[in-house]
Short mmCIF file of C-alpha atoms in Angstrom, two decimals:
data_model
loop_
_atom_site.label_atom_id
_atom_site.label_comp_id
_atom_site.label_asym_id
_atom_site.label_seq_id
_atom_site.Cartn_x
_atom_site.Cartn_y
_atom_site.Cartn_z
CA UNK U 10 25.60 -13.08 27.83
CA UNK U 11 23.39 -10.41 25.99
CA UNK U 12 22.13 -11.24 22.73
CA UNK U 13 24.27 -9.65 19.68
CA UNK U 14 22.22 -8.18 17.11
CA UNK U 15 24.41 -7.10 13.61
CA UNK U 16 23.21 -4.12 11.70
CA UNK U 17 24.80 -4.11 7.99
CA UNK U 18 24.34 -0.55 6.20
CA UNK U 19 23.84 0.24 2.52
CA UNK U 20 26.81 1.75 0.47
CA UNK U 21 26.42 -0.54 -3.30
CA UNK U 22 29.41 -2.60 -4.51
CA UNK U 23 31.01 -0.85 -0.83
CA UNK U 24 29.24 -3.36 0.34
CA UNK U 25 31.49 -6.07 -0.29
CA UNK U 26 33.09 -5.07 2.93
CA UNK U 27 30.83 -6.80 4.86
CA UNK U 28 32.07 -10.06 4.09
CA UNK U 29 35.24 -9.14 5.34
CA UNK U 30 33.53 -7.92 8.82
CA UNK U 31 31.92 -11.25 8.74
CA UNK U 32 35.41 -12.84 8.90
CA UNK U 33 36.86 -11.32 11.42
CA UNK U 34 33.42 -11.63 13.77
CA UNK U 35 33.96 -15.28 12.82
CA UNK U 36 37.88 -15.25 13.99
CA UNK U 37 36.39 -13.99 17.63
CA UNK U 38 34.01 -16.87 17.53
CA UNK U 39 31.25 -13.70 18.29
CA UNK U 40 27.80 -15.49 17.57
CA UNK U 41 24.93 -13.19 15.77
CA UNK U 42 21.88 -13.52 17.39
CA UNK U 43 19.53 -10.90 15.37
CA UNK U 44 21.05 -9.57 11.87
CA UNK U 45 19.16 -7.07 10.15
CA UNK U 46 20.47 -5.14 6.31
CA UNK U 47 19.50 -2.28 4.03
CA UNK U 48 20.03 -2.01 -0.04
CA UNK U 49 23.45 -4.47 -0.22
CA UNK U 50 23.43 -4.78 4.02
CA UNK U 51 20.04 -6.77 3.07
CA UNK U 52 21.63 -8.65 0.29
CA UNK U 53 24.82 -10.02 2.33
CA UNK U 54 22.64 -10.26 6.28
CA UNK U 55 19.87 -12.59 4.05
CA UNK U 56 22.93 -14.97 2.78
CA UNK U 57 24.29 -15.29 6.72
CA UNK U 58 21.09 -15.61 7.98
CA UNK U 59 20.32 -18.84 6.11
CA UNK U 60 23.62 -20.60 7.22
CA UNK U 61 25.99 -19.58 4.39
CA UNK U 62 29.69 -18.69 5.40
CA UNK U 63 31.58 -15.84 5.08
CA UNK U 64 33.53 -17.95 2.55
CA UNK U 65 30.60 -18.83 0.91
CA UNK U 66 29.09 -15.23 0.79
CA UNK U 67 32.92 -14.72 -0.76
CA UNK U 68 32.47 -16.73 -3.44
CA UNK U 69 28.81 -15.86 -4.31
CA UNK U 70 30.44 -12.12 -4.43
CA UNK U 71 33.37 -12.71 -6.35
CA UNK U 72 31.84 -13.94 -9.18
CA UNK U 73 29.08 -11.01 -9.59
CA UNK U 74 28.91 -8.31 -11.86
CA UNK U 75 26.91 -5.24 -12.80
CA UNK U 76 24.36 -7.71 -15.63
CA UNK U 77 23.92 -10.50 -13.17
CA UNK U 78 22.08 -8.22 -10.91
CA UNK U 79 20.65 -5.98 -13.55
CA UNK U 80 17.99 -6.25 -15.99
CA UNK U 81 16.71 -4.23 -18.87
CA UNK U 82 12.73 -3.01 -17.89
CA UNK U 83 9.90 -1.06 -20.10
CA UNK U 84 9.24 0.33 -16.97
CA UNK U 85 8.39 4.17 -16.58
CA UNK U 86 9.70 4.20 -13.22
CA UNK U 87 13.03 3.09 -14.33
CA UNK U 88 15.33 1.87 -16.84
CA UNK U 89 16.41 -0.92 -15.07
CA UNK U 90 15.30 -4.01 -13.04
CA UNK U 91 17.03 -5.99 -9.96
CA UNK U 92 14.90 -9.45 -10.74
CA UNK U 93 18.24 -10.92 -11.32
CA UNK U 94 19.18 -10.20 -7.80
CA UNK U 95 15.86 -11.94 -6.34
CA UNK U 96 16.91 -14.82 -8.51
CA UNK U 97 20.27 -14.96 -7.21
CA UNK U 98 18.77 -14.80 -3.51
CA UNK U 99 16.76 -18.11 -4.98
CA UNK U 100 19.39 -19.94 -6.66
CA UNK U 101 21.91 -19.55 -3.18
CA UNK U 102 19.16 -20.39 -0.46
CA UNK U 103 16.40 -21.86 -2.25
CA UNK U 104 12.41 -19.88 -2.63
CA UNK U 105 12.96 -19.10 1.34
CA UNK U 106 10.65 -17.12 3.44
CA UNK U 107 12.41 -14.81 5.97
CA UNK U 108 10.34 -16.65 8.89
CA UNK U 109 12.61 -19.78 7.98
CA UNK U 110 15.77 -17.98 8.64
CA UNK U 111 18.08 -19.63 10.84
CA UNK U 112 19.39 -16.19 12.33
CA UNK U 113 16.32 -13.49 12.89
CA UNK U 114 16.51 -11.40 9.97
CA UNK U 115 14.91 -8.12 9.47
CA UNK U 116 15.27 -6.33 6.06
CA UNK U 117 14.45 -2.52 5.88
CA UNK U 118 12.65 -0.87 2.51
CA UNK U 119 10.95 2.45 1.69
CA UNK U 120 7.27 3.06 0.38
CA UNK U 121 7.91 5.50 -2.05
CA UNK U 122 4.29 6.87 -1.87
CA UNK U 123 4.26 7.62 1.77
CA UNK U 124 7.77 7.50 3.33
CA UNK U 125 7.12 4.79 5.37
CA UNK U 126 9.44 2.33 6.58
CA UNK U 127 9.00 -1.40 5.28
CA UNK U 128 10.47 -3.67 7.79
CA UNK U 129 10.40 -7.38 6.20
CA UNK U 130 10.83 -9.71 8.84
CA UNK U 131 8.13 -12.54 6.70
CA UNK U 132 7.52 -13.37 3.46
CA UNK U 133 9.93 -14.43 0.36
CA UNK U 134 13.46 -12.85 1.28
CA UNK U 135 14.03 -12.76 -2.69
CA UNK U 136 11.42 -10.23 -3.19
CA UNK U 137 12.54 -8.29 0.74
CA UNK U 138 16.04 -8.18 -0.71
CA UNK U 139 14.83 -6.66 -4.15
CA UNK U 140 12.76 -4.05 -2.56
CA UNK U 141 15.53 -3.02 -0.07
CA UNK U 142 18.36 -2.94 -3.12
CA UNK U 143 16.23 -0.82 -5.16
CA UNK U 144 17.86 2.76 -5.81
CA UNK U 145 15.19 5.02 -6.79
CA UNK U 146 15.85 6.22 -10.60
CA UNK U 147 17.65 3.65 -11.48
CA UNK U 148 15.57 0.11 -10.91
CA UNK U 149 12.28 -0.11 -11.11
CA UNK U 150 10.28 -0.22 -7.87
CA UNK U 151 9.31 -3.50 -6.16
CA UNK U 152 5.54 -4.22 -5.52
CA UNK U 153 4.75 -6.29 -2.10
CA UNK U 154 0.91 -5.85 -1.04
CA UNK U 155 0.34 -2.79 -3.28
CA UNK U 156 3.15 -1.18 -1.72
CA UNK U 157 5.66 0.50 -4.48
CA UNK U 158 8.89 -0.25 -2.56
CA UNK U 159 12.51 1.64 -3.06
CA UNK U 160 15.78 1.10 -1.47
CA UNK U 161 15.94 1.12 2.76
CA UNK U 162 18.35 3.60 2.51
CA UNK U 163 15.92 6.74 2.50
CA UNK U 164 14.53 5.51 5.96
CA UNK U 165 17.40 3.29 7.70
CA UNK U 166 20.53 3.18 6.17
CA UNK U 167 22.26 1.37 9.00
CA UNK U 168 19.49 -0.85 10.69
CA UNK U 169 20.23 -0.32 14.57
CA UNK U 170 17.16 0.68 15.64
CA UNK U 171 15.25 -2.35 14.21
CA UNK U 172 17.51 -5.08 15.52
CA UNK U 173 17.60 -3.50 19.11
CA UNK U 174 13.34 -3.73 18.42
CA UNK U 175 14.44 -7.61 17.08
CA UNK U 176 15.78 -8.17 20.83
CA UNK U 177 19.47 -7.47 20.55
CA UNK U 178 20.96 -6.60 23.85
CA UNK U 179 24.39 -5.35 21.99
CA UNK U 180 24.61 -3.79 18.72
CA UNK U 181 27.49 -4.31 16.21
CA UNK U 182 27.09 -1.94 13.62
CA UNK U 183 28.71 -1.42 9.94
CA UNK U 184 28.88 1.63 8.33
CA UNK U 185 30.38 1.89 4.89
CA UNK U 186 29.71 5.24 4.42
CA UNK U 187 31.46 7.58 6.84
CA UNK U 188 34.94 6.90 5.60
CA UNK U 189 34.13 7.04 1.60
CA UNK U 190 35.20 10.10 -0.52
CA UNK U 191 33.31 11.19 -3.50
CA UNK U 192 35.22 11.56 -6.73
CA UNK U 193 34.01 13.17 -10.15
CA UNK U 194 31.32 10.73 -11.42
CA UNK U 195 32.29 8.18 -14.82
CA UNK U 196 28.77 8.15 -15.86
CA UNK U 197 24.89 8.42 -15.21
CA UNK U 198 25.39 5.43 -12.73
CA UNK U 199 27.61 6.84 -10.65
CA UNK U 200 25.69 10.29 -10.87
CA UNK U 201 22.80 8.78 -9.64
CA UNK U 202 24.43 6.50 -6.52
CA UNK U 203 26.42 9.57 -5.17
CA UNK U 204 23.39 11.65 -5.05
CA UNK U 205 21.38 8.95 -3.08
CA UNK U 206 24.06 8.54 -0.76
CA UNK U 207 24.62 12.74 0.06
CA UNK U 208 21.03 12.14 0.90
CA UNK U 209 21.68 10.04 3.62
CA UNK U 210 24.89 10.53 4.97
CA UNK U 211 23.73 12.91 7.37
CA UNK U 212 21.14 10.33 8.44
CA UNK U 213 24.08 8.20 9.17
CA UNK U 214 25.38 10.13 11.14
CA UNK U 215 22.98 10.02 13.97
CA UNK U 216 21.60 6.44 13.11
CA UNK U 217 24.71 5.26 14.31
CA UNK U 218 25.09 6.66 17.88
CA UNK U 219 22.99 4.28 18.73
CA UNK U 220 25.58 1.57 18.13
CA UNK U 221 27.43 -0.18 21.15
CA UNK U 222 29.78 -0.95 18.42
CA UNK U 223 30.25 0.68 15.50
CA UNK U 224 32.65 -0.18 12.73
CA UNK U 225 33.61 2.19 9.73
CA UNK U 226 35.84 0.66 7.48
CA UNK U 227 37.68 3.42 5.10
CA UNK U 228 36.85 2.82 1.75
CA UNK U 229 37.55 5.85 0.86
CA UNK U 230 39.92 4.46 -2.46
CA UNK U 231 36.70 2.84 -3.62
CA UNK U 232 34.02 3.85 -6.20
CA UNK U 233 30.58 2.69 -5.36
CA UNK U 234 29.82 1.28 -8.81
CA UNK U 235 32.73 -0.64 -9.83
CA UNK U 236 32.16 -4.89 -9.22
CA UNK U 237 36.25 -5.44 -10.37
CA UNK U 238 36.86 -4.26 -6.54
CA UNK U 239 34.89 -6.99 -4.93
CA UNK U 240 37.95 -8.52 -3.81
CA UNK U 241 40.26 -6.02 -2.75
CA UNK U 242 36.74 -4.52 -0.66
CA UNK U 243 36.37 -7.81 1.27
CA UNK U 244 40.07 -7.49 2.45
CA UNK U 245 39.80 -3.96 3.55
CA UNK U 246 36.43 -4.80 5.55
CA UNK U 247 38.56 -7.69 7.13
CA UNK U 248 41.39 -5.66 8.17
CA UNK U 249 39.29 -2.56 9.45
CA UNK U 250 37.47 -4.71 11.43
CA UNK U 251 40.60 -6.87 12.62
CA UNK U 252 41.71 -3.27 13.89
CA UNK U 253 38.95 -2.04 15.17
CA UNK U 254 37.79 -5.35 17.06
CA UNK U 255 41.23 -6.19 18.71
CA UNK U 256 41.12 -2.33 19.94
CA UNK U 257 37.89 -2.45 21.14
CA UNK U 258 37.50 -5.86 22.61
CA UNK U 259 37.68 -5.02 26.79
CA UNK U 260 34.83 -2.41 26.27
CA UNK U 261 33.22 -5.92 23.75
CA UNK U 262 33.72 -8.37 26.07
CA UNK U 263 33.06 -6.14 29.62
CA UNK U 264 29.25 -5.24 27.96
CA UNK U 265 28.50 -8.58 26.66
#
């Protein structure tokens, strides 16, 4: 049996969809041996990785909205702050390091001053999980060892290639992305999170050949900003997956 690394992709509130993925890997009793996330991937992969459910992650998602992850900052990189998100990492799974994760997690950030690619795989996952969920214009940077860090979209939007470098074998990938339309924006928000994500859709596109499985749910009803579809996003993930997963399992079960 290879080992089965998960790559969870960026996408904001779209991200909600993962949970639903979650569930229906969990139906197929599929076991996640490596589990890597960018921007909201890195939020949902750092809840599994520490032993919380798909229920769980549910629940923890259900009840969030737009002020329980954002903060007013004096900042003059931005107007806002994601602390509230690192605190919600902390209040879920405790002040963990990434090291103590019971699934191998690796969580993918930018270094706005050079470009680089951040790859956390150590250190607090509150302050990995910050970094990676920070869109550039609207929250202000995260600082790890005099790095100014910026949302793992720019450089990995769908982490394949560092959970293959992880160890996994086989590579289950979600992209939220490829499906979604783009409507006329509501406000500076969405203005914002639609230009990020033309940015990197073309990125996508070839991050994800790399995928032995690749899953795309259509959220293409959604808007990227709005936390009253949490719900109805976790049943869409779930069913896409359902779909795609019960059509795809010979070429699943053959390779594994």
């Amino acid at each position: 049996m290879k080992n089965i690394g998960l790559a969870l992709g960026g996408g904001a509130v779209l991200g909600a969809a993962h949970i639903g993925v979650l569930k229906a890997l969990n139906e197929r009793d599929i076991k996640i041996n490596y589990i890597t996330g960018t921007s909201i991937g890195a939020f949902v992969a750092s809840l599994f990785a520490f032993k919380k459910t798909w229920e769980e992650i549910e629940m923890i998602a259900s009840e969030l909205k737009w002020m329980d992850i954002t903060g007013i900052t004096m900042s003059k990189f931005a107007l806002l702050s994601n602390e509230n998100l690192g605190e919600l990492i902390i209040k879920y799974i405790g002040d963990k390091n990434i090291e103590e994760a019971t699934i191998p997690l690796g969580i993918i950030a930018t270094d706005i001053s050079t470009g680089e690619k951040i790859v956390f795989d150590k250190g607090s996952v509150a302050k990995a999980v910050m970094a990676s969920t920070c869109i550039p214009g609207i929250y202000k940077p995260i600082e790890v060892d005099g790095k100014m860090l910026v949302d793992g979209g720019i450089v990995e939007n769908v982490p394949i290639k560092t959970v293959q470098q992880m160890g996994a074998e086989f590579v289950i990938a979600v992209d939220l992305n490829a499906m979604h339309t783009y409507q006329k924006p509501n406000n500076i928000l969405d203005i914002i999170i639609n230009s990020f994500h033309f940015l990197i859709l073309q990125k996508d596109t070839l991050e994800t050949k790399n995928a032995d499985l690749l899953i795309q749910p259509d959220l293409s009803q959604f808007n990227r900003s709005d936390t009253k579809q949490i719900q109805e996003l976790i049943k869409k993930g779930y069913v896409d997956a359902k779909d795609f997963l019960d059509s795809n399992s010979p070429n699943f079960y053959y390779n594994v």
